[in-house]
Coordinates of C-alpha atoms in Angstrom, one line a residue:
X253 CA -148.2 -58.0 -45.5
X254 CA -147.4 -55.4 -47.6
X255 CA -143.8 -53.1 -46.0
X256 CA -143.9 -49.8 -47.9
X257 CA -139.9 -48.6 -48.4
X258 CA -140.9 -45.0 -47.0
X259 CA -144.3 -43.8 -45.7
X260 CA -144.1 -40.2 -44.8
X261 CA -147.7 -40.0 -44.0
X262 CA -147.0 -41.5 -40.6
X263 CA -144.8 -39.5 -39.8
X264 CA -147.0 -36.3 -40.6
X265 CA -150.2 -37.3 -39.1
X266 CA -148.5 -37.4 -35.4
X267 CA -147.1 -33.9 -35.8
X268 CA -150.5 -32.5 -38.2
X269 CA -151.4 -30.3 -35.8
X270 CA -147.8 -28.7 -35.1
X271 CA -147.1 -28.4 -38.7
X272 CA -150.5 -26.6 -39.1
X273 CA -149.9 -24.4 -37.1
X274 CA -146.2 -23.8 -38.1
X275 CA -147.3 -23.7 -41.5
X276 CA -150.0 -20.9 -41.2
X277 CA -147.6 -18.6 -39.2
X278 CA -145.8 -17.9 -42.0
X279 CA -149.0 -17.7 -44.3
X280 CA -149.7 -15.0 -41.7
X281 CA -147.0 -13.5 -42.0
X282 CA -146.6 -13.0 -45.7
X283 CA -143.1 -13.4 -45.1
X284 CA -142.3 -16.3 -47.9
X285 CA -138.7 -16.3 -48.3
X286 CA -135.8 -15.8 -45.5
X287 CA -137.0 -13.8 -43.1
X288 CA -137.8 -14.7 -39.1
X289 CA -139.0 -18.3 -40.0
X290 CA -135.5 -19.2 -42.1
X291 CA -133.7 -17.3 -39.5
X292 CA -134.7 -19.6 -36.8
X293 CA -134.1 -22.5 -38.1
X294 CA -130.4 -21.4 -39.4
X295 CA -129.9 -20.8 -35.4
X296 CA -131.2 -24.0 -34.3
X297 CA -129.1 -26.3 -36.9
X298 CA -126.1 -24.3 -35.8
X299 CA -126.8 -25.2 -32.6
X300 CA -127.9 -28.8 -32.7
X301 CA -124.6 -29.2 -34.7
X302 CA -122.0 -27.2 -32.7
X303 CA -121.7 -25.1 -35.6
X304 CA -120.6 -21.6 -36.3
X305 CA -122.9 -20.8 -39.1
X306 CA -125.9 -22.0 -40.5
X307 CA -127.3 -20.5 -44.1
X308 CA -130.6 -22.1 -45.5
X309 CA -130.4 -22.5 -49.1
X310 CA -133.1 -24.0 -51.5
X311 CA -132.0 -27.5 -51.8
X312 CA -129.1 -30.4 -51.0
X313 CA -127.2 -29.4 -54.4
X314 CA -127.6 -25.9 -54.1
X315 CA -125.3 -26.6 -50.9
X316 CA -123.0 -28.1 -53.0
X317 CA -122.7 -26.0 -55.6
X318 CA -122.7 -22.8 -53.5
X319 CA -119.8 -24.2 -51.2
X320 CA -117.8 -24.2 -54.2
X321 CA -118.7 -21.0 -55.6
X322 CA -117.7 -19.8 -52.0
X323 CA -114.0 -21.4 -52.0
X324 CA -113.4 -20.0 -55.2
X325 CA -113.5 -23.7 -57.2
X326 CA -113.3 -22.9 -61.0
X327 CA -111.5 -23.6 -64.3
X328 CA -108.3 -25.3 -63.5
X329 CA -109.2 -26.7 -60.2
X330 CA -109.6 -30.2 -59.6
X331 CA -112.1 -31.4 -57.0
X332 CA -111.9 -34.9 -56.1
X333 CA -115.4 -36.9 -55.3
X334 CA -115.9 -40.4 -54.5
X335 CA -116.8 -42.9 -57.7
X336 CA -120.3 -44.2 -55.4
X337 CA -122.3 -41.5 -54.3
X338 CA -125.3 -39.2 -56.1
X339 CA -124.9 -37.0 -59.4
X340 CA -124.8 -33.4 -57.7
X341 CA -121.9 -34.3 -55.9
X342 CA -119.9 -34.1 -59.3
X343 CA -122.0 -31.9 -61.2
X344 CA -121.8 -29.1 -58.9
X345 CA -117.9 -29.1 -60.0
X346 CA -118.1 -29.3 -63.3
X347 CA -120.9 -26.8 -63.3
X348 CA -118.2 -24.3 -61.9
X349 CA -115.6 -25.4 -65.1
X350 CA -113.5 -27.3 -62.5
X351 CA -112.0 -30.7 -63.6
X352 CA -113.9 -34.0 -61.7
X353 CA -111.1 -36.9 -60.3
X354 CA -113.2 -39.5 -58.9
X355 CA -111.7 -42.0 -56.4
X356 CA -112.9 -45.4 -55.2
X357 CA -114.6 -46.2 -52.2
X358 CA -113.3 -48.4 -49.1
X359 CA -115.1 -52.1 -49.8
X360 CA -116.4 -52.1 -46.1
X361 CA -118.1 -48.9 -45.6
X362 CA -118.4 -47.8 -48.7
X363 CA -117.1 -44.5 -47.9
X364 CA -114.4 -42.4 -49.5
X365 CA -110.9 -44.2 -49.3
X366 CA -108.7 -41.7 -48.0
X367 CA -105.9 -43.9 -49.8
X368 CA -107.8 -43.3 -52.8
X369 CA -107.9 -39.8 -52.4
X370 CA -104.3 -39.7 -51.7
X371 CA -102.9 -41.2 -55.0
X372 CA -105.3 -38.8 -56.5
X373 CA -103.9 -35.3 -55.6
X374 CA -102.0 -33.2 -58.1
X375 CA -100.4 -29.7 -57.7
X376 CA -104.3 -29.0 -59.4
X377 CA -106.4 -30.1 -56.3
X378 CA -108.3 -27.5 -54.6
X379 CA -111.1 -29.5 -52.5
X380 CA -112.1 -33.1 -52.1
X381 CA -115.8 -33.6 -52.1
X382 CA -116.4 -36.2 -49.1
X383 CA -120.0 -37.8 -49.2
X384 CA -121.5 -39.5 -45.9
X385 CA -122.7 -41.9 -47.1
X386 CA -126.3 -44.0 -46.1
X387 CA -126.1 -41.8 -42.8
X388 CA -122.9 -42.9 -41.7
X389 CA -119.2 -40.9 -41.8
X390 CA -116.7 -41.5 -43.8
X391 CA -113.2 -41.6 -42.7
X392 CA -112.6 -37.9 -41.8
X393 CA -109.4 -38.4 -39.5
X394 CA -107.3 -39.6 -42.2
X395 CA -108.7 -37.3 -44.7
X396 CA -108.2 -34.2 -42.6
X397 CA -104.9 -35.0 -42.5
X398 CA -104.8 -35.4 -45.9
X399 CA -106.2 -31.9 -46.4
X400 CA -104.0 -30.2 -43.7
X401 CA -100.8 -31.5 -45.3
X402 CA -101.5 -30.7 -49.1
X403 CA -103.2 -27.2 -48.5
X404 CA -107.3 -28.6 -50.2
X405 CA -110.1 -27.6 -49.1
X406 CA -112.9 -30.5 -47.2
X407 CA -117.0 -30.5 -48.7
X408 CA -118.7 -32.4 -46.8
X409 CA -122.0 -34.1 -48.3
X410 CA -124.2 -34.4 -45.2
X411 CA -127.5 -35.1 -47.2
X412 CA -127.8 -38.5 -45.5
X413 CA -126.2 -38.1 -42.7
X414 CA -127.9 -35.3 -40.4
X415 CA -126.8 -35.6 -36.9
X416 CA -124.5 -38.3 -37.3
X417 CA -120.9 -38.5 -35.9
X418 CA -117.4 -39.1 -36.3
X419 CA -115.3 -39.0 -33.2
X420 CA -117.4 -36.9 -31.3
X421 CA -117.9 -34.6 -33.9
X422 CA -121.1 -33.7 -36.7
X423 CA -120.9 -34.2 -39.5
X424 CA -120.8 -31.4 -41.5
X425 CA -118.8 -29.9 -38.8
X426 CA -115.2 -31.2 -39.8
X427 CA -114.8 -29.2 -43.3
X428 CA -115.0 -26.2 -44.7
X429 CA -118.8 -26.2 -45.8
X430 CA -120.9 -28.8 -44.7
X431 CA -123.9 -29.4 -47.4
X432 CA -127.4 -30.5 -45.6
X433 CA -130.4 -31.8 -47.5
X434 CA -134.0 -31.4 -46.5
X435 CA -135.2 -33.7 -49.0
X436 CA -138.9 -35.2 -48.2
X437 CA -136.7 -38.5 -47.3
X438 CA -133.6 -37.7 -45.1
X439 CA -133.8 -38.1 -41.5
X440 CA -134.4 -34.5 -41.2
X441 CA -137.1 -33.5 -44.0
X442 CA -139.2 -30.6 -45.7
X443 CA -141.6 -30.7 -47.3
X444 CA -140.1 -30.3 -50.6
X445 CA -136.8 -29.0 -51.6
X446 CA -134.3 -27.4 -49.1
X447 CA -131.6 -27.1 -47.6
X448 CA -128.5 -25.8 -45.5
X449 CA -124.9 -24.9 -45.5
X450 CA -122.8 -25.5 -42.1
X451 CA -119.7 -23.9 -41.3
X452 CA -117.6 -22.2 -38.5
X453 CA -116.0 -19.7 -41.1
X454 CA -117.4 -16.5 -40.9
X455 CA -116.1 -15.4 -44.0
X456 CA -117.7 -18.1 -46.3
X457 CA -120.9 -17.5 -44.3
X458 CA -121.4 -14.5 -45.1
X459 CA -119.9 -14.8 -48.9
X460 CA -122.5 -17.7 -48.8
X461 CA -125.3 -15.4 -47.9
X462 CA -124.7 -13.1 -50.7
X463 CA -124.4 -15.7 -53.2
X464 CA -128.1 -17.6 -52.5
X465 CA -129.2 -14.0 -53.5
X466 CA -127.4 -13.1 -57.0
X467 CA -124.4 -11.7 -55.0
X468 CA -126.6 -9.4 -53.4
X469 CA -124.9 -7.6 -50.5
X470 CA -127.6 -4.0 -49.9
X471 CA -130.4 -4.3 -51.9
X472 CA -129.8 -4.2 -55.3
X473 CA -126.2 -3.9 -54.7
X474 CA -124.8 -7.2 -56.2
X475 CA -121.3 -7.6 -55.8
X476 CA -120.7 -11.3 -57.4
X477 CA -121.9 -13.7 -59.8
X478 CA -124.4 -15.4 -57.5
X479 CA -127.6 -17.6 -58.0
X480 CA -131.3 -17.8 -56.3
X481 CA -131.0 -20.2 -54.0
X482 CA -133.1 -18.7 -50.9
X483 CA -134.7 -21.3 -48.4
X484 CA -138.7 -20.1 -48.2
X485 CA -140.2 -20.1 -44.6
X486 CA -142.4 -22.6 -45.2
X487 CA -140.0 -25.4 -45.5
X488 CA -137.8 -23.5 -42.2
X489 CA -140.9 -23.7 -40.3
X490 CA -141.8 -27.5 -41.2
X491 CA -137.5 -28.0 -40.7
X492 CA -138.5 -26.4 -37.0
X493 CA -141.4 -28.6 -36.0
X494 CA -139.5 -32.0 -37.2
X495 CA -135.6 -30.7 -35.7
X496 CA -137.6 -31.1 -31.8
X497 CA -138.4 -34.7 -32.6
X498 CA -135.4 -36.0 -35.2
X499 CA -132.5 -37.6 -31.9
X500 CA -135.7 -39.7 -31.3
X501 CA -135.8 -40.7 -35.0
X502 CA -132.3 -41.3 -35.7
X503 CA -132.6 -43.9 -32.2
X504 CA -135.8 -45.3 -33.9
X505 CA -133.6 -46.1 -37.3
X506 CA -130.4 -47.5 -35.3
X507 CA -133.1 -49.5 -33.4
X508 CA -134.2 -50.9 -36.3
X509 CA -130.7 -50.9 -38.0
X510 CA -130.1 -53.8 -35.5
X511 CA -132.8 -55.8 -35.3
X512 CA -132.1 -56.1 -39.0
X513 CA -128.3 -56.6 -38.2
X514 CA -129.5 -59.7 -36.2
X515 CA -131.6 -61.5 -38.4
X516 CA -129.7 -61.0 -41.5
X517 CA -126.6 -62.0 -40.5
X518 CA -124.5 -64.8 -42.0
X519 CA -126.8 -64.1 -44.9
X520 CA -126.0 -61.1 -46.6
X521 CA -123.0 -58.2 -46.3
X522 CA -124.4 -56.0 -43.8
X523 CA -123.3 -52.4 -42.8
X524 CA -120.0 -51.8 -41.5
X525 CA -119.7 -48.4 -39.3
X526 CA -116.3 -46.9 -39.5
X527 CA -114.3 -46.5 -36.1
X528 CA -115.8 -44.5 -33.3
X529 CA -119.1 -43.2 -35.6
X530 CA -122.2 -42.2 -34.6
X531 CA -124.2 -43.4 -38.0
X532 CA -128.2 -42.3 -38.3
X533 CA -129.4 -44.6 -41.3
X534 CA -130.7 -42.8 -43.6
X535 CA -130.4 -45.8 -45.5
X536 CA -130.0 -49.7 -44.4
X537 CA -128.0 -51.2 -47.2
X538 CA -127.2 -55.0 -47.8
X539 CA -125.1 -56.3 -50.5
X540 CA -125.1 -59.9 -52.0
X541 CA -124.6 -60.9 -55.6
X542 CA -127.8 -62.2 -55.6
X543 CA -129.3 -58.6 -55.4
X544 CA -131.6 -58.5 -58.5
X545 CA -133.2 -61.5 -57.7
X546 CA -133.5 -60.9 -53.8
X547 CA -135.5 -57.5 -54.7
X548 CA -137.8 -59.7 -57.3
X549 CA -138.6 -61.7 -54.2
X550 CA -139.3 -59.4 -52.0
X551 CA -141.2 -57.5 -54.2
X552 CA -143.3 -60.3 -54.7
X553 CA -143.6 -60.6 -50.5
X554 CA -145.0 -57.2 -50.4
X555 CA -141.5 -55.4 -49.5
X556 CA -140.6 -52.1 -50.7
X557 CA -136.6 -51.9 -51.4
X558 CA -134.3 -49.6 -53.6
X559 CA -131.4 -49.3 -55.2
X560 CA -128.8 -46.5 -54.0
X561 CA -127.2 -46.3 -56.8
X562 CA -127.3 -48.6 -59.7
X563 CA -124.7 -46.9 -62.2
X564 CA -121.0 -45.4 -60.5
X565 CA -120.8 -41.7 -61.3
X566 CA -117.4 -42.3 -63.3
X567 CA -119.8 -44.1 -65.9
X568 CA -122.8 -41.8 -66.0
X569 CA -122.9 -40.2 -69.4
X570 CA -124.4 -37.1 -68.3
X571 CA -120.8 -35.9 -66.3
X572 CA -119.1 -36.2 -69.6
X573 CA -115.9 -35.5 -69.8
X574 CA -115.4 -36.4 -66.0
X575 CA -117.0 -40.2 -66.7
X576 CA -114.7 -42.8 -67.5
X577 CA -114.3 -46.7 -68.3
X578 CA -115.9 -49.4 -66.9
X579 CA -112.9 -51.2 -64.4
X580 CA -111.9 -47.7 -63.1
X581 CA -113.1 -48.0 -59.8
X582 CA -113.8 -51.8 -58.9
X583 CA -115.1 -51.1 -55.7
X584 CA -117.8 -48.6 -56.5
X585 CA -118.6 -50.6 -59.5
X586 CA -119.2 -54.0 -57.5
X587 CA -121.4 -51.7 -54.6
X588 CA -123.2 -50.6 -57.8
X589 CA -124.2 -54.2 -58.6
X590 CA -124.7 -55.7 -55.3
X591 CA -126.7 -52.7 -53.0
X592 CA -130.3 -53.0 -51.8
X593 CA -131.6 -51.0 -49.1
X594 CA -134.4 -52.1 -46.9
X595 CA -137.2 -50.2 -45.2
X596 CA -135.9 -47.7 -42.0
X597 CA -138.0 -45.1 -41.9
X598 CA -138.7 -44.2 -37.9
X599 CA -142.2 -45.3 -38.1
X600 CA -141.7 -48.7 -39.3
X601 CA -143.7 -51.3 -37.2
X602 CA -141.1 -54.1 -35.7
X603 CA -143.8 -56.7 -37.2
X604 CA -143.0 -55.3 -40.5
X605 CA -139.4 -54.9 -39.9
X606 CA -139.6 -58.8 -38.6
X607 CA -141.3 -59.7 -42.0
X608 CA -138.5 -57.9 -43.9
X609 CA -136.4 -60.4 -42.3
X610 CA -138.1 -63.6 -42.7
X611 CA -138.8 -62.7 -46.2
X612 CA -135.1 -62.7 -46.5
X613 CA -134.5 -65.2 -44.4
X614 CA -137.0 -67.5 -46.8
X615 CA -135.6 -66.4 -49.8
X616 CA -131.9 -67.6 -48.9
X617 CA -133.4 -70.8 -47.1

């Protein structure tokens, strides 16, 4: 049997027709970029988060980076980000000229360690970048309070974690900007780039608005330093098929998150949900020391896995001078080594997801 690790063609030939139709509205319409199409999909995020504002921007890091460029983040700021998460998380900081301080992750989720975050902070800090990562939350009680007591600002990276929650609560939801990704493989997808900036302040809404569009404010009437970064109605009108049919998703991938959880225990490290979260599973990762070899097997079986992420960000050469020394962050360094995610995607057949598991299960026997 052969168990591809994502198969988005599944997924898009139940919902052809919709996204047909969807698709050749805007074609219709000649109206490409914003417009009625992005418009409606900004309204329906906001609303299927609980959120103040929505603003559709062109992808996942353009969130990032524009949620900094709307707190202000520059030269002489420090932005903390955690050591195991991907590039744009950092990059969009030092983009802006602001100084990277990476902190470990907590060995059982994975997550941000608010105690990490809190040795960290210096009169410098301006905002902590906090990533959800693999579709679950980090630790946001603690690092709220973190936040409210030393005056910084929360990012929250939400690309893998649409519609997932922490006490009750979005993520996305609990910051000051919360930075969505469209991506072709989160839980909520394009199809290509996009994606979205969640708030409930009005002010950075509407600073973020004019900064997608080079600062402009009244046509040709630019007022900052801004980038194009507009989400085209194409991708909003494929975001507004999928949104109707994504809660039945995400229960397909927690299914399937514990039918895994079953099989595999006692065998590998499985995912550990922080208290009172809501995760969705973007990802199902397992760690074991004996990852290299268990992907070579399974491989071999027919089973599609990856590797999310094989290098820490703190020793990635490209976020020079932010990267560091191997043995700074032990924790994000030993996630690096030992990570494998499985196959989740919703339309995964519980025979394959089964063979995933004795495939494993033959591999440790």
């Amino acid at each position: 049997m052969n168990v591809p690790f994502f198969d988005l063609r599944r997924q898009t030939t139940r919902i052809r027709e919709e996204l047909n139709q969807a698709l050749m509205e805007v074609v219709d319409s000649q109206r490409f970029v914003l417009g009625p199409a992005v418009e409606r999909i900004e309204a329906e995020v906001a609303r299927t988060l609980s959120v103040g504002h929505a603003v559709g921007v062109a992808s996942g890091s353009d969130a990032l980076l524009l949620s900094l460029m709307a707190a202000s983040i520059g030269p002489g700021a420090e932005v903390i980000v955690p050591a195991f998460s991907f590039f744009s998380t950092a990059s969009s900081a030092l983009r802006l000229g602001a100084r990277v301080v990476f902190a470990d992750v907590d060995f059982a989720t994975l997550q941000i360690d608010p105690e990490e975050v809190r040795r960290r902070l210096t009169p410098q800090t301006r905002a902590v970048i906090v990533t959800h990562l693999f579709g679950d939350c980090a630790n946001m009680l603690q690092i709220q309070a973190l936040a409210a007591d030393h005056g910084i600002l929360i990012v929250e990276d939400v690309a893998q974690a649409f519609a997932a929650t922490h006490r009750g609560r979005y993520a996305g939801t609990m910051g000051f900007c919360g930075c969505l990704s469209f991506y072709p493989t989160k839980n909520l997808a394009a199809i290509g780039d996009a994606g979205m900036v969640v708030t409930n302040d009005s002010k950075a809404a509407q600073r973020l608005r004019m900064l997608r569009a080079h600062g402009e404010e009244n046509k040709y009437e630019h007022n900052a330093l801004g980038i194009n970064s507009r989400l085209d109605s194409l991708q909003a009108a494929a975001l507004s098929v999928r949104l109707k049919y994504v809660d039945g998703w995400n229960n397909r991938r927690r299914r399937i998150a514990r039918r895994y959880s079953e099989g595999l225990e006692g065998l590998v490290t499985l995912p550990i949900s922080g208290v009172e979260n809501q995760p969705v599973f973007n990802q199902f990762v397992i760690r074991t020391s004996l990852r290299d070899e268990l992907r070579d097997h399974l491989t071999a079986s027919g089973v599609g896995t990856e590797i999310y992420y094989p290098i820490p960000l703190h020793l990635q050469k490209g976020l020079e001078p932010a990267c560091g020394k191997p043995g700074d962050h032990p924790r994000a360094e030993e996630a690096a080594r030992t990570c494998l995610a499985l196959p989740v995607f919703p339309e995964l057949r519980d025979g394959e997801v089964d063979y995933v598991i004795e495939s494993i299960q033959a591999f440790f026997a």
